[in-house]
Short mmCIF file of C-alpha atoms in Angstrom, two decimals:
data_model
loop_
_atom_site.label_atom_id
_atom_site.label_comp_id
_atom_site.label_asym_id
_atom_site.label_seq_id
_atom_site.Cartn_x
_atom_site.Cartn_y
_atom_site.Cartn_z
CA MET A 1 -2.20 7.15 23.79
CA LYS A 2 -2.96 8.72 20.03
CA ILE A 3 -4.25 6.43 17.06
CA GLY A 4 -3.65 7.52 13.19
CA VAL A 5 -4.95 6.14 10.08
CA ALA A 6 -3.13 5.01 7.15
CA MET A 7 -4.06 4.07 3.47
CA PHE A 8 -2.35 3.28 0.16
CA PHE A 9 -3.96 5.88 -1.75
CA THR A 10 -4.81 4.85 -5.24
CA ASP A 11 -7.40 5.66 -7.95
CA TYR A 12 -9.61 3.42 -6.29
CA SER A 13 -9.53 4.27 -2.78
CA MET A 14 -10.82 7.11 -0.86
CA THR A 15 -9.09 10.29 -2.02
CA PRO A 16 -6.82 11.95 0.59
CA GLN A 17 -8.93 14.88 1.27
CA GLU A 18 -12.05 12.64 1.92
CA LEU A 19 -10.30 10.45 4.48
CA GLY A 20 -8.20 13.14 5.61
CA VAL A 21 -11.60 15.04 6.80
CA ALA A 22 -13.36 12.13 8.18
CA ALA A 23 -10.47 11.30 10.29
CA GLU A 24 -10.12 14.70 11.53
CA GLU A 25 -13.82 14.85 12.12
CA ARG A 26 -13.46 11.53 14.11
CA GLY A 27 -10.83 12.91 16.68
CA PHE A 28 -7.56 10.86 15.07
CA ASP A 29 -4.33 12.08 15.70
CA SER A 30 -2.71 11.81 12.37
CA LEU A 31 -3.22 10.35 8.69
CA TRP A 32 -0.12 8.35 7.00
CA SER A 33 0.56 7.30 3.48
CA PRO A 34 2.87 4.50 2.61
CA GLU A 35 5.16 4.66 -0.72
CA HIS A 36 6.36 2.29 -3.40
CA SER A 37 7.35 4.30 -6.72
CA HIS A 38 6.73 1.09 -8.63
CA ILE A 39 6.87 -2.63 -8.42
CA PRO A 40 9.08 -4.44 -10.50
CA LEU A 41 7.74 -7.36 -12.51
CA SER A 42 11.01 -9.47 -11.58
CA ARG A 43 9.97 -9.93 -8.02
CA GLU A 44 13.34 -11.01 -6.50
CA SER A 45 12.07 -9.86 -3.33
CA ALA A 46 9.39 -11.70 -0.94
CA PHE A 47 7.10 -9.80 0.60
CA PRO A 48 7.98 -9.25 4.37
CA SER A 49 4.50 -9.74 5.59
CA GLY A 50 4.50 -13.17 3.93
CA GLY A 51 2.46 -13.92 1.10
CA GLU A 52 1.40 -12.25 -2.09
CA LEU A 53 2.39 -8.67 -2.86
CA PRO A 54 -1.19 -6.96 -2.68
CA LYS A 55 -2.25 -5.06 -5.46
CA LYS A 56 -2.12 -1.87 -3.34
CA TYR A 57 1.66 -1.66 -3.59
CA TYR A 58 1.55 -1.69 -7.26
CA ASP A 59 -1.10 1.36 -7.11
CA ALA A 60 0.17 3.73 -4.32
CA MET A 61 -0.12 7.70 -4.98
CA ASP A 62 3.13 9.81 -4.36
CA PRO A 63 2.95 10.24 -0.50
CA PHE A 64 4.02 13.79 -0.58
CA VAL A 65 1.11 14.58 -3.09
CA ALA A 66 -1.50 12.79 -1.14
CA LEU A 67 -0.73 14.27 1.90
CA MET A 68 -0.76 17.89 0.97
CA ALA A 69 -4.22 17.32 -0.60
CA ALA A 70 -5.17 16.10 2.95
CA ALA A 71 -3.59 18.83 4.67
CA ALA A 72 -5.09 21.46 2.23
CA VAL A 73 -8.69 20.88 3.46
CA THR A 74 -7.65 20.10 7.35
CA ARG A 75 -6.35 22.05 10.28
CA ARG A 76 -5.52 19.71 13.35
CA ILE A 77 -4.73 16.48 12.09
CA LYS A 78 -0.98 15.51 11.47
CA VAL A 79 0.30 13.96 8.23
CA GLY A 80 2.92 11.59 7.64
CA THR A 81 4.87 9.16 5.09
CA GLY A 82 4.52 5.61 6.61
CA VAL A 83 7.30 5.49 5.27
CA CYS A 84 9.35 7.32 2.58
CA LEU A 85 11.76 5.49 0.95
CA ILE A 86 14.57 7.81 1.34
CA THR A 87 17.19 5.51 -0.17
CA GLN A 88 14.95 5.94 -3.56
CA ARG A 89 14.74 10.01 -3.27
CA ASP A 90 17.23 12.35 -4.04
CA PRO A 91 18.01 13.74 -0.48
CA ILE A 92 18.25 17.52 -1.35
CA GLN A 93 14.81 17.41 -3.31
CA THR A 94 13.53 15.31 -0.60
CA ALA A 95 14.58 18.11 2.35
CA LYS A 96 12.67 20.48 0.00
CA ASN A 97 9.61 18.25 -0.16
CA VAL A 98 9.58 17.71 3.64
CA ALA A 99 10.27 21.39 4.46
CA SER A 100 6.92 22.56 1.87
CA ILE A 101 4.66 20.52 3.34
CA ASP A 102 5.77 21.09 7.05
CA GLN A 103 5.17 24.88 5.83
CA LEU A 104 1.79 24.60 4.12
CA SER A 105 0.25 22.42 6.44
CA ASN A 106 1.59 24.93 9.38
CA GLY A 107 4.03 22.34 10.97
CA ARG A 108 1.92 19.01 10.90
CA PHE A 109 4.36 17.05 9.14
CA LEU A 110 5.38 13.71 10.26
CA PHE A 111 8.73 12.37 8.47
CA GLY A 112 8.20 8.68 8.24
CA ILE A 113 11.10 6.92 6.98
CA GLY A 114 12.49 3.41 5.25
CA ASN A 115 15.25 1.70 4.02
CA GLY A 116 13.49 -0.43 1.53
CA TRP A 117 12.91 -4.47 1.44
CA ASN A 118 12.61 -4.59 -2.43
CA LYS A 119 15.90 -5.00 -4.06
CA ASP A 120 15.01 -4.83 -7.58
CA GLU A 121 12.82 -1.62 -6.79
CA LEU A 122 16.01 -0.15 -5.01
CA ARG A 123 18.53 -1.61 -8.02
CA ASN A 124 15.94 0.70 -10.72
CA HIS A 125 16.76 3.53 -8.57
CA GLY A 126 20.39 3.18 -8.76
CA THR A 127 20.36 2.01 -5.10
CA VAL A 128 22.80 -0.84 -4.02
CA PHE A 129 20.77 -2.97 -1.86
CA GLU A 130 23.65 -3.78 0.62
CA THR A 131 25.08 -0.11 1.26
CA ARG A 132 21.36 0.96 1.60
CA HIS A 133 21.20 1.47 5.55
CA LYS A 134 24.81 3.47 5.17
CA LEU A 135 22.99 5.63 2.38
CA ALA A 136 20.09 6.39 4.40
CA ARG A 137 22.14 7.73 7.47
CA GLU A 138 23.93 9.83 5.02
CA ARG A 139 20.79 11.27 3.45
CA VAL A 140 19.06 11.69 6.95
CA GLU A 141 22.13 13.61 8.59
CA ALA A 142 22.55 15.56 4.70
CA MET A 143 18.75 16.43 5.07
CA LYS A 144 19.32 17.76 8.89
CA ALA A 145 22.32 20.23 7.66
CA ILE A 146 19.72 21.53 4.93
CA TRP A 147 16.71 21.79 7.38
CA THR A 148 18.78 23.61 10.04
CA LYS A 149 21.71 25.55 8.45
CA SER A 150 21.77 29.02 6.17
CA LYS A 151 24.22 27.37 4.01
CA PRO A 152 24.42 23.20 4.32
CA GLU A 153 27.16 21.28 3.13
CA TYR A 154 27.89 17.46 3.69
CA HIS A 155 30.77 15.33 2.87
CA GLY A 156 29.92 11.65 3.44
CA GLU A 157 31.08 8.57 1.52
CA LEU A 158 27.65 8.08 -0.47
CA VAL A 159 26.13 11.41 0.00
CA ASP A 160 28.07 14.72 -1.00
CA PHE A 161 27.59 18.29 -1.62
CA ASP A 162 29.03 21.62 -1.33
CA PRO A 163 27.59 24.79 0.65
CA MET A 164 23.94 25.69 -0.85
CA MET A 165 21.58 28.22 -0.28
CA THR A 166 18.33 26.39 -0.24
CA ARG A 167 14.71 27.51 1.57
CA PRO A 168 12.09 27.06 2.55
CA LYS A 169 12.94 25.90 6.15
CA PRO A 170 10.24 23.70 8.22
CA VAL A 171 8.04 25.02 10.17
CA GLN A 172 9.03 22.48 13.39
CA LYS A 173 12.19 23.11 15.00
CA PRO A 174 15.09 21.98 14.31
CA HIS A 175 13.08 19.72 11.87
CA PRO A 176 9.84 17.60 11.56
CA PRO A 177 10.00 14.31 13.88
CA ILE A 178 12.03 11.61 12.06
CA TRP A 179 9.95 8.44 12.58
CA VAL A 180 12.36 5.55 11.87
CA GLY A 181 10.30 2.30 10.36
CA GLY A 182 11.65 -1.32 10.61
CA ALA A 183 11.77 -4.37 12.69
CA PHE A 184 13.77 -4.91 15.95
CA PRO A 185 16.75 -4.83 16.70
CA TYR A 186 18.46 -3.42 13.24
CA ALA A 187 16.07 -0.56 12.68
CA ALA A 188 15.52 0.38 16.67
CA ARG A 189 19.40 0.62 16.26
CA ARG A 190 18.81 3.37 13.46
CA ALA A 191 15.94 4.93 15.20
CA ILE A 192 18.11 5.72 18.43
CA ARG A 193 21.39 6.58 16.57
CA TYR A 194 19.57 9.26 13.89
CA GLY A 195 15.71 9.25 14.54
CA ASP A 196 13.18 11.12 16.89
CA GLY A 197 11.25 7.91 17.07
CA TRP A 198 10.92 4.32 16.36
CA MET A 199 8.07 2.98 14.08
CA PRO A 200 8.01 -0.74 13.82
CA HIS A 201 5.09 -2.89 12.85
CA ARG A 202 3.06 -4.97 15.08
CA ALA A 203 4.12 -8.53 13.69
CA ARG A 204 6.50 -9.71 11.29
CA PRO A 205 7.16 -13.67 10.62
CA HIS A 206 10.11 -13.78 13.12
CA TYR A 207 7.96 -12.33 16.12
CA ALA A 208 4.46 -11.77 17.13
CA ASN A 209 4.31 -8.73 18.89
CA VAL A 210 6.92 -6.31 18.79
CA ARG A 211 5.98 -4.85 22.22
CA ASP A 212 7.64 -7.76 23.82
CA PHE A 213 10.90 -6.04 22.69
CA LEU A 214 10.18 -2.54 24.17
CA PRO A 215 12.04 -3.25 27.61
CA GLU A 216 15.09 -4.29 25.76
CA PHE A 217 14.49 -1.14 23.28
CA ARG A 218 14.38 0.96 26.17
CA LYS A 219 17.53 0.07 27.73
CA MET A 220 19.51 0.62 24.49
CA ALA A 221 17.91 4.13 24.09
CA ALA A 222 19.05 4.71 27.93
CA ALA A 223 22.31 3.26 27.20
CA ALA A 224 22.79 5.90 24.15
CA ASN A 225 21.30 8.49 26.37
CA ARG A 226 17.94 9.09 24.13
CA ASP A 227 14.28 8.78 24.93
CA VAL A 228 12.88 7.81 21.80
CA PRO A 229 9.15 7.38 21.38
CA VAL A 230 7.38 4.16 19.73
CA THR A 231 4.73 4.10 17.44
CA ILE A 232 3.58 0.80 16.47
CA TRP A 233 2.18 -0.06 13.05
CA GLY A 234 -0.79 -2.47 12.21
CA ALA A 235 -3.45 -1.58 15.04
CA LYS A 236 -6.00 -4.50 15.61
CA GLU A 237 -9.48 -3.79 16.93
CA ASP A 238 -8.73 -5.31 20.07
CA GLU A 239 -9.26 -3.26 23.51
CA ASP A 240 -7.64 -5.11 25.43
CA LEU A 241 -4.47 -5.19 23.17
CA LEU A 242 -4.44 -1.23 23.07
CA LYS A 243 -4.88 -0.83 26.64
CA GLN A 244 -1.80 -3.19 26.98
CA ASP A 245 0.13 -1.06 24.34
CA ARG A 246 -0.93 2.23 26.23
CA ASP A 247 0.13 1.03 29.39
CA ALA A 248 3.62 -0.08 27.88
CA GLY A 249 4.25 3.71 27.04
CA VAL A 250 3.61 3.33 23.42
CA VAL A 251 2.87 6.78 22.15
CA ARG A 252 0.47 6.07 19.09
CA VAL A 253 -0.65 3.13 17.43
CA ILE A 254 -1.50 3.22 13.66
CA VAL A 255 -4.74 1.69 11.56
CA SER A 256 -3.98 0.40 8.35
CA LEU A 257 -7.00 0.84 6.25
CA GLU A 258 -7.54 -1.23 2.87
CA SER A 259 -7.47 1.29 -0.40
CA ALA A 260 -11.56 1.18 -0.46
CA LYS A 261 -14.27 3.85 -0.77
CA SER A 262 -16.27 5.91 1.94
CA ASP A 263 -18.99 3.37 2.30
CA ASP A 264 -16.51 0.43 3.42
CA VAL A 265 -13.98 2.73 5.45
CA LEU A 266 -16.06 5.22 7.37
CA PRO A 267 -17.98 2.54 9.02
CA GLU A 268 -14.67 1.14 10.53
CA LEU A 269 -13.24 4.49 11.30
CA ASP A 270 -16.53 5.24 13.45
CA ARG A 271 -15.76 1.85 15.24
CA TRP A 272 -12.23 3.09 15.92
CA SER A 273 -13.25 6.19 17.26
CA LYS A 274 -15.29 4.75 19.83
CA LEU A 275 -12.49 2.34 20.69
CA ALA A 276 -9.80 5.29 20.87
CA GLU A 277 -12.17 7.14 23.57
CA LYS A 278 -11.75 3.85 25.95
CA VAL A 279 -8.19 3.79 25.51
CA ALA A 280 -6.93 7.07 25.18
#
């Protein structure tokens, strides 16, 4: 089982370059950067994890810029969006961002995507909250066409464009893996329908451990003739829990680090590196 690390990169955290090098030196599989373009002060939407929304959500850097900075100073570690809010991004431009970072990282990009929970944030981008899931599916389908066809076109209900020429194409074929973020069962169904992997959080207010849903998830995937790997977000420093994840067939867990400087983060990375050797 692989272990990745994630951080909301801010102007008061470690830089992506610093964390990328430190994580690669310690043998971590991947580096992930979340996304929020902004947080409207209206605050209509409750934080899915409960409680107050942490400050780092307001302050997050653009994930593609941050991850490219990390990729430029590393050679092995994968870089991933965790998650890119595709319902707030133009699909043609986002497809180019994905292909560009995959080219410049020599095929190390992981495309984690999510549909968004912040209703007022989505509204500021012109996205209708109630149709965001259909919008996300069509944008994924449209981006796949852009990555894989020489003259792509797409004609959906919410996404529509005529034949075009657009490059570069990704290094990874047919495209970088799409990891669909979100809870069981709805995001799990979306991952089976158009993703290459499912990436849920460990816990949500309505469940304590997403691993309990894996048997049912695998039945759903088998019924669709799909084999969809699982990455669990929000790993804890618990050897027994991690071994249970490994034995359940989880391919990766992701450690969420605080947006802090190296003096605080590096000791945590060292502990996790030792733990990773025990549960690999």
